[in-house]
Short mmCIF file of C-alpha atoms in Angstrom, two decimals:
data_model
loop_
_atom_site.label_atom_id
_atom_site.label_comp_id
_atom_site.label_asym_id
_atom_site.label_seq_id
_atom_site.Cartn_x
_atom_site.Cartn_y
_atom_site.Cartn_z
CA MET S 1 56.26 11.73 -12.02
CA LYS S 2 55.93 14.84 -9.82
CA PRO S 3 52.40 16.28 -9.68
CA PRO S 4 52.16 19.76 -11.25
CA TYR S 5 52.49 22.72 -8.87
CA ASP S 6 54.73 25.75 -8.31
CA LEU S 7 56.13 27.19 -5.09
CA THR S 8 54.98 30.76 -5.63
CA PRO S 9 56.22 33.65 -3.42
CA GLU S 10 52.81 33.63 -1.69
CA ILE S 11 53.11 29.91 -0.89
CA ILE S 12 56.71 30.24 0.35
CA LYS S 13 55.73 33.16 2.58
CA ARG S 14 52.85 31.15 4.03
CA ILE S 15 55.11 28.13 4.70
CA THR S 16 57.59 30.34 6.55
CA SER S 17 54.83 31.81 8.71
CA ILE S 18 53.36 28.37 9.48
CA SER S 19 56.78 27.00 10.43
CA GLU S 20 57.36 29.86 12.87
CA LYS S 21 53.94 29.42 14.48
CA LEU S 22 54.41 25.66 14.76
CA GLY S 23 57.59 26.32 16.72
CA GLU S 24 55.70 28.69 19.01
CA ALA S 25 52.86 26.21 19.51
CA LYS S 26 55.28 23.38 20.25
CA ALA S 27 56.97 25.48 22.93
CA ILE S 28 53.64 26.34 24.57
CA TYR S 29 52.29 22.81 24.54
CA LEU S 30 55.56 21.08 25.40
CA SER S 31 54.90 18.05 23.19
CA LYS S 32 51.13 17.89 22.78
CA PRO S 33 47.99 19.60 24.07
CA SER S 34 46.18 18.45 27.20
CA PRO S 35 43.97 15.33 26.96
CA LYS S 36 40.87 17.53 27.33
CA LEU S 37 41.82 19.71 24.35
CA ARG S 38 42.81 16.67 22.30
CA LYS S 39 39.40 15.09 22.95
CA GLU S 40 37.60 18.30 22.00
CA ASN S 41 39.58 18.61 18.79
CA LYS S 42 39.03 14.95 17.89
CA ILE S 43 35.27 15.46 18.25
CA LYS S 44 35.41 18.59 16.08
CA THR S 45 37.52 16.79 13.48
CA ILE S 46 35.22 13.77 13.19
CA HIS S 47 32.01 15.82 13.25
CA SER S 48 33.26 18.34 10.69
CA SER S 49 34.79 15.83 8.26
CA LEU S 50 31.59 13.78 8.18
CA LYS S 51 29.35 16.86 8.06
CA ILE S 52 31.14 17.87 4.84
CA GLU S 53 30.01 14.53 3.38
CA GLY S 54 26.39 14.96 4.51
CA ASN S 55 26.36 13.23 7.90
CA THR S 56 23.45 14.61 9.97
CA LEU S 57 24.60 13.80 13.52
CA SER S 58 25.17 16.76 15.83
CA ILE S 59 28.40 17.40 17.69
CA ASP S 60 26.65 16.28 20.90
CA GLN S 61 25.71 12.98 19.26
CA VAL S 62 29.28 12.47 18.04
CA THR S 63 30.48 13.19 21.59
CA GLY S 64 28.00 10.62 22.91
CA LEU S 65 29.29 7.93 20.54
CA LEU S 66 32.88 8.76 21.49
CA GLU S 67 31.87 8.24 25.14
CA ASN S 68 30.15 4.91 24.30
CA LYS S 69 26.68 6.31 24.97
CA ARG S 70 23.51 5.24 23.17
CA VAL S 71 22.68 7.63 20.35
CA ILE S 72 19.53 7.68 18.22
CA GLY S 73 19.98 8.58 14.56
CA PRO S 74 20.28 7.15 11.03
CA GLN S 75 22.26 3.90 11.21
CA LYS S 76 24.47 4.92 8.28
CA ASP S 77 25.44 8.15 10.03
CA ILE S 78 26.16 6.32 13.29
CA THR S 79 28.32 3.75 11.48
CA GLU S 80 30.26 6.54 9.76
CA VAL S 81 31.03 8.15 13.12
CA LEU S 82 31.96 4.87 14.86
CA ASN S 83 34.31 3.97 11.99
CA ALA S 84 35.90 7.42 12.07
CA ILE S 85 36.41 7.21 15.85
CA LYS S 86 38.33 3.95 15.39
CA ILE S 87 40.48 5.55 12.70
CA TYR S 88 41.36 8.65 14.71
CA ASP S 89 41.97 6.58 17.85
CA ASN S 90 44.50 4.50 15.93
CA LEU S 91 46.19 6.91 13.53
CA HIS S 92 49.55 5.48 14.58
CA ALA S 93 48.54 2.16 12.99
CA TYR S 94 48.63 3.62 9.47
CA ASN S 95 51.78 4.36 7.49
CA PRO S 96 51.33 7.50 5.36
CA LEU S 97 53.95 6.30 2.87
CA SER S 98 52.34 2.90 2.30
CA GLU S 99 49.69 2.37 -0.36
CA LYS S 100 48.77 -0.93 1.31
CA SER S 101 48.14 0.94 4.57
CA PHE S 102 46.10 3.53 2.65
CA LEU S 103 43.80 0.80 1.30
CA LYS S 104 43.52 -0.75 4.78
CA CYS S 105 42.47 2.63 6.16
CA HIS S 106 39.74 2.95 3.53
CA LYS S 107 38.56 -0.56 4.34
CA ASP S 108 38.29 0.36 8.04
CA LEU S 109 36.71 3.75 7.34
CA MET S 110 34.00 2.38 5.04
CA GLN S 111 33.32 -0.92 6.84
CA GLY S 112 29.59 -1.63 6.70
CA LEU S 113 29.00 1.34 4.38
CA MET S 114 29.89 -0.11 0.97
CA GLU S 115 30.63 -3.51 -0.54
CA ASP S 116 34.01 -2.89 -2.15
CA ASN S 117 35.66 -0.99 0.69
CA GLY S 118 39.45 -1.10 0.62
CA ASN S 119 39.59 -1.50 -3.16
CA TYR S 120 39.97 1.00 -5.98
CA ARG S 121 36.89 1.63 -8.09
CA LYS S 122 36.18 -0.54 -11.11
CA ARG S 123 34.00 1.92 -13.01
CA GLY S 124 34.11 5.52 -14.11
CA VAL S 125 32.87 8.30 -11.82
CA GLY S 126 32.16 12.00 -12.04
CA ILE S 127 31.22 14.73 -9.57
CA LEU S 128 27.98 16.60 -10.23
CA LYS S 129 27.10 20.08 -9.05
CA GLY S 130 23.36 20.19 -9.52
CA ILE S 131 22.96 18.85 -13.06
CA LYS S 132 26.38 20.08 -14.20
CA LEU S 133 29.36 17.71 -14.39
CA GLU S 134 31.91 19.46 -12.18
CA HIS S 135 34.69 16.89 -12.44
CA LEU S 136 35.22 13.75 -14.53
CA ALA S 137 37.66 11.44 -12.76
CA PRO S 138 40.37 9.59 -14.73
CA PRO S 139 39.41 6.24 -16.32
CA THR S 140 39.31 3.33 -13.90
CA GLU S 141 42.17 1.51 -15.65
CA ASN S 142 44.47 4.46 -14.87
CA VAL S 143 43.72 4.58 -11.15
CA PRO S 144 46.29 1.99 -9.92
CA PHE S 145 49.10 3.66 -11.88
CA LEU S 146 48.12 7.17 -10.79
CA MET S 147 47.98 6.12 -7.15
CA LYS S 148 51.34 4.36 -7.41
CA ASP S 149 52.84 7.58 -8.81
CA LEU S 150 51.24 9.58 -6.00
CA PHE S 151 52.79 7.38 -3.32
CA THR S 152 56.13 7.55 -5.12
CA TYR S 153 55.87 11.34 -4.84
CA LEU S 154 55.47 11.00 -1.06
CA GLU S 155 58.96 9.45 -0.97
CA THR S 156 60.54 12.65 -2.35
CA ASP S 157 62.29 15.23 -0.19
CA GLU S 158 59.56 17.84 -0.64
CA ILE S 159 58.49 19.29 2.72
CA GLU S 160 55.47 17.73 4.41
CA LEU S 161 53.45 20.96 4.43
CA ILE S 162 53.49 20.86 0.63
CA LYS S 163 53.31 17.09 0.13
CA SER S 164 50.24 16.76 2.32
CA CYS S 165 48.31 19.39 0.34
CA VAL S 166 49.38 18.04 -3.04
CA PHE S 167 48.44 14.50 -2.02
CA HIS S 168 45.04 15.69 -0.77
CA TYR S 169 44.30 17.50 -4.03
CA GLU S 170 45.56 14.73 -6.33
CA LEU S 171 43.56 12.15 -4.40
CA GLU S 172 40.37 14.14 -4.92
CA PHE S 173 41.26 14.56 -8.61
CA ILE S 174 41.89 10.83 -9.13
CA HIS S 175 38.84 9.90 -7.02
CA PRO S 176 40.12 6.32 -6.60
CA PHE S 177 37.15 5.02 -4.61
CA LEU S 178 33.42 4.93 -5.26
CA ASP S 179 32.89 6.59 -1.87
CA GLY S 180 34.98 8.01 0.96
CA ASN S 181 37.46 9.99 -1.14
CA GLY S 182 36.99 13.27 0.72
CA ARG S 183 37.36 11.64 4.13
CA MET S 184 40.46 9.73 3.00
CA GLY S 185 42.03 12.89 1.59
CA ARG S 186 41.63 14.72 4.89
CA ILE S 187 42.76 11.76 7.02
CA TRP S 188 45.84 11.12 4.89
CA GLN S 189 46.83 14.77 4.91
CA THR S 190 46.78 14.64 8.71
CA LEU S 191 48.88 11.46 8.69
CA ILE S 192 51.49 13.00 6.39
CA LEU S 193 51.68 16.14 8.51
CA ARG S 194 51.89 14.40 11.89
CA GLU S 195 54.99 12.46 10.79
CA LYS S 196 56.94 15.72 10.82
CA TYR S 197 54.72 17.91 12.98
CA PRO S 198 52.93 15.82 15.68
CA LEU S 199 50.83 18.82 16.69
CA PHE S 200 48.74 18.47 13.49
CA GLU S 201 47.11 15.38 14.94
CA TYR S 202 45.34 17.72 17.35
CA LEU S 203 44.50 20.59 14.99
CA PRO S 204 40.90 20.39 13.69
CA LEU S 205 41.58 21.48 10.10
CA GLU S 206 38.29 19.85 9.10
CA ASN S 207 36.38 22.24 11.35
CA LEU S 208 37.59 25.26 9.38
CA ILE S 209 36.89 23.49 6.08
CA SER S 210 33.38 22.58 7.22
CA ASN S 211 32.66 26.17 8.29
CA ASN S 212 33.28 27.35 4.72
CA GLN S 213 32.79 24.39 2.41
CA ASP S 214 32.30 26.63 -0.63
CA ALA S 215 35.91 27.82 -0.35
CA TYR S 216 37.11 24.19 -0.13
CA TYR S 217 35.25 23.11 -3.25
CA LYS S 218 36.19 26.31 -5.09
CA ALA S 219 39.88 25.63 -4.42
CA LEU S 220 39.48 22.11 -5.80
CA SER S 221 37.58 23.40 -8.83
CA ASP S 222 40.03 26.22 -9.52
CA SER S 223 42.94 23.78 -9.41
CA ASP S 224 41.11 21.44 -11.79
CA LYS S 225 40.68 24.27 -14.28
CA ALA S 226 44.28 25.44 -13.88
CA GLY S 227 45.71 21.94 -14.31
CA ASP S 228 47.81 22.13 -11.13
CA SER S 229 47.29 22.14 -7.36
CA ASN S 230 48.41 25.73 -6.70
CA PHE S 231 44.97 27.09 -5.81
CA PHE S 232 44.33 24.19 -3.45
CA LEU S 233 47.83 24.50 -2.00
CA ALA S 234 47.28 28.17 -1.17
CA TYR S 235 43.86 27.41 0.31
CA MET S 236 44.98 24.52 2.53
CA LEU S 237 48.05 26.37 3.78
CA GLU S 238 45.78 29.23 4.83
CA VAL S 239 43.52 26.74 6.65
CA MET S 240 46.57 25.29 8.42
CA GLU S 241 47.78 28.71 9.54
CA ASN S 242 44.32 29.74 10.75
CA SER S 243 44.03 26.50 12.71
CA ILE S 244 47.39 27.11 14.41
CA ASP S 245 46.34 30.70 15.17
CA ILE S 246 43.22 29.41 16.93
CA LEU S 247 45.33 27.04 19.00
CA LEU S 248 47.78 29.79 19.92
CA ASN S 249 44.98 32.20 20.84
CA SER S 250 43.43 29.59 23.12
CA ALA S 251 46.80 29.18 24.84
CA SER S 252 47.59 32.84 25.45
CA ARG S 253 48.54 32.01 29.01
CA LYS S 254 51.16 29.89 30.74
CA LEU S 255 50.34 26.24 31.34
CA THR S 256 48.69 25.74 34.71
CA GLU S 257 49.78 23.03 37.14
CA THR S 258 46.69 21.05 36.08
CA ASP S 259 47.71 21.33 32.41
CA ARG S 260 51.18 20.05 33.25
CA LEU S 261 49.82 17.19 35.34
CA GLU S 262 47.45 16.13 32.53
CA TYR S 263 50.34 16.30 30.08
CA PHE S 264 52.62 14.05 32.13
CA ILE S 265 49.80 11.59 32.86
CA SER S 266 49.18 11.38 29.10
CA LEU S 267 52.85 10.35 28.70
CA ASN S 268 52.41 7.67 31.39
CA LYS S 269 54.91 9.42 33.66
CA THR S 270 54.43 8.89 37.38
CA THR S 271 56.90 11.49 38.62
CA PHE S 272 58.14 14.83 37.38
CA THR S 273 60.24 17.67 38.68
CA ARG S 274 59.16 21.17 39.67
CA LYS S 275 61.23 22.42 36.73
CA GLU S 276 59.19 20.25 34.37
#
């Protein structure tokens, strides 16, 4: 069953704009950004995604862990970062269309952080805002069926820009795990997007979400109240476009010889032409 949403004129206009900018970014960056920019964006992605969930490590500490340096901080926070680094270093190992791969990713992400990692929850959960119940997740017995339907939806011919947002929202609505749902939603959206648009692997969407978390949670809440993912769709598409704009603005110059050399080294090429 297809999740409820409508392709409004606003959403269609945003998709068109994003598609055009993706083409422009692809032309500028040949195939992918330089290793230096990719490293910077990976650090921003990991730091921001975990910060949203309450991780207290600074971006310098995350950088230190990525560079295998000794970092002092809460062990739980350090474990979260180390797990996330492994995930983002091995995104190619996960199949966005496979529920089995999805569960394996959660197991890896939450290793050492919870007992039942890699398994759907076996009790009811709700999301509190202060003392107010903001969201009551579906009953536990419905979770396997809802997730199966969600992965069936990923097999449809809907475009990835839409599917990734809808999956992200529906995952947060179902809340299939006792912990790690937000992180999994953001990781899986990236995986869905990179299948069609490899550049999304290097766009720190999480950084923009983290900078204005209220807007993120409002979009989720508004969609809950509306009974469809349209509000969240519009929000995430705006985040995507803003993220591409930032990338384009940072590349408002021709690639230097150093950029080109880094690019070809990253592809394991030993020789290249002056034309390249």
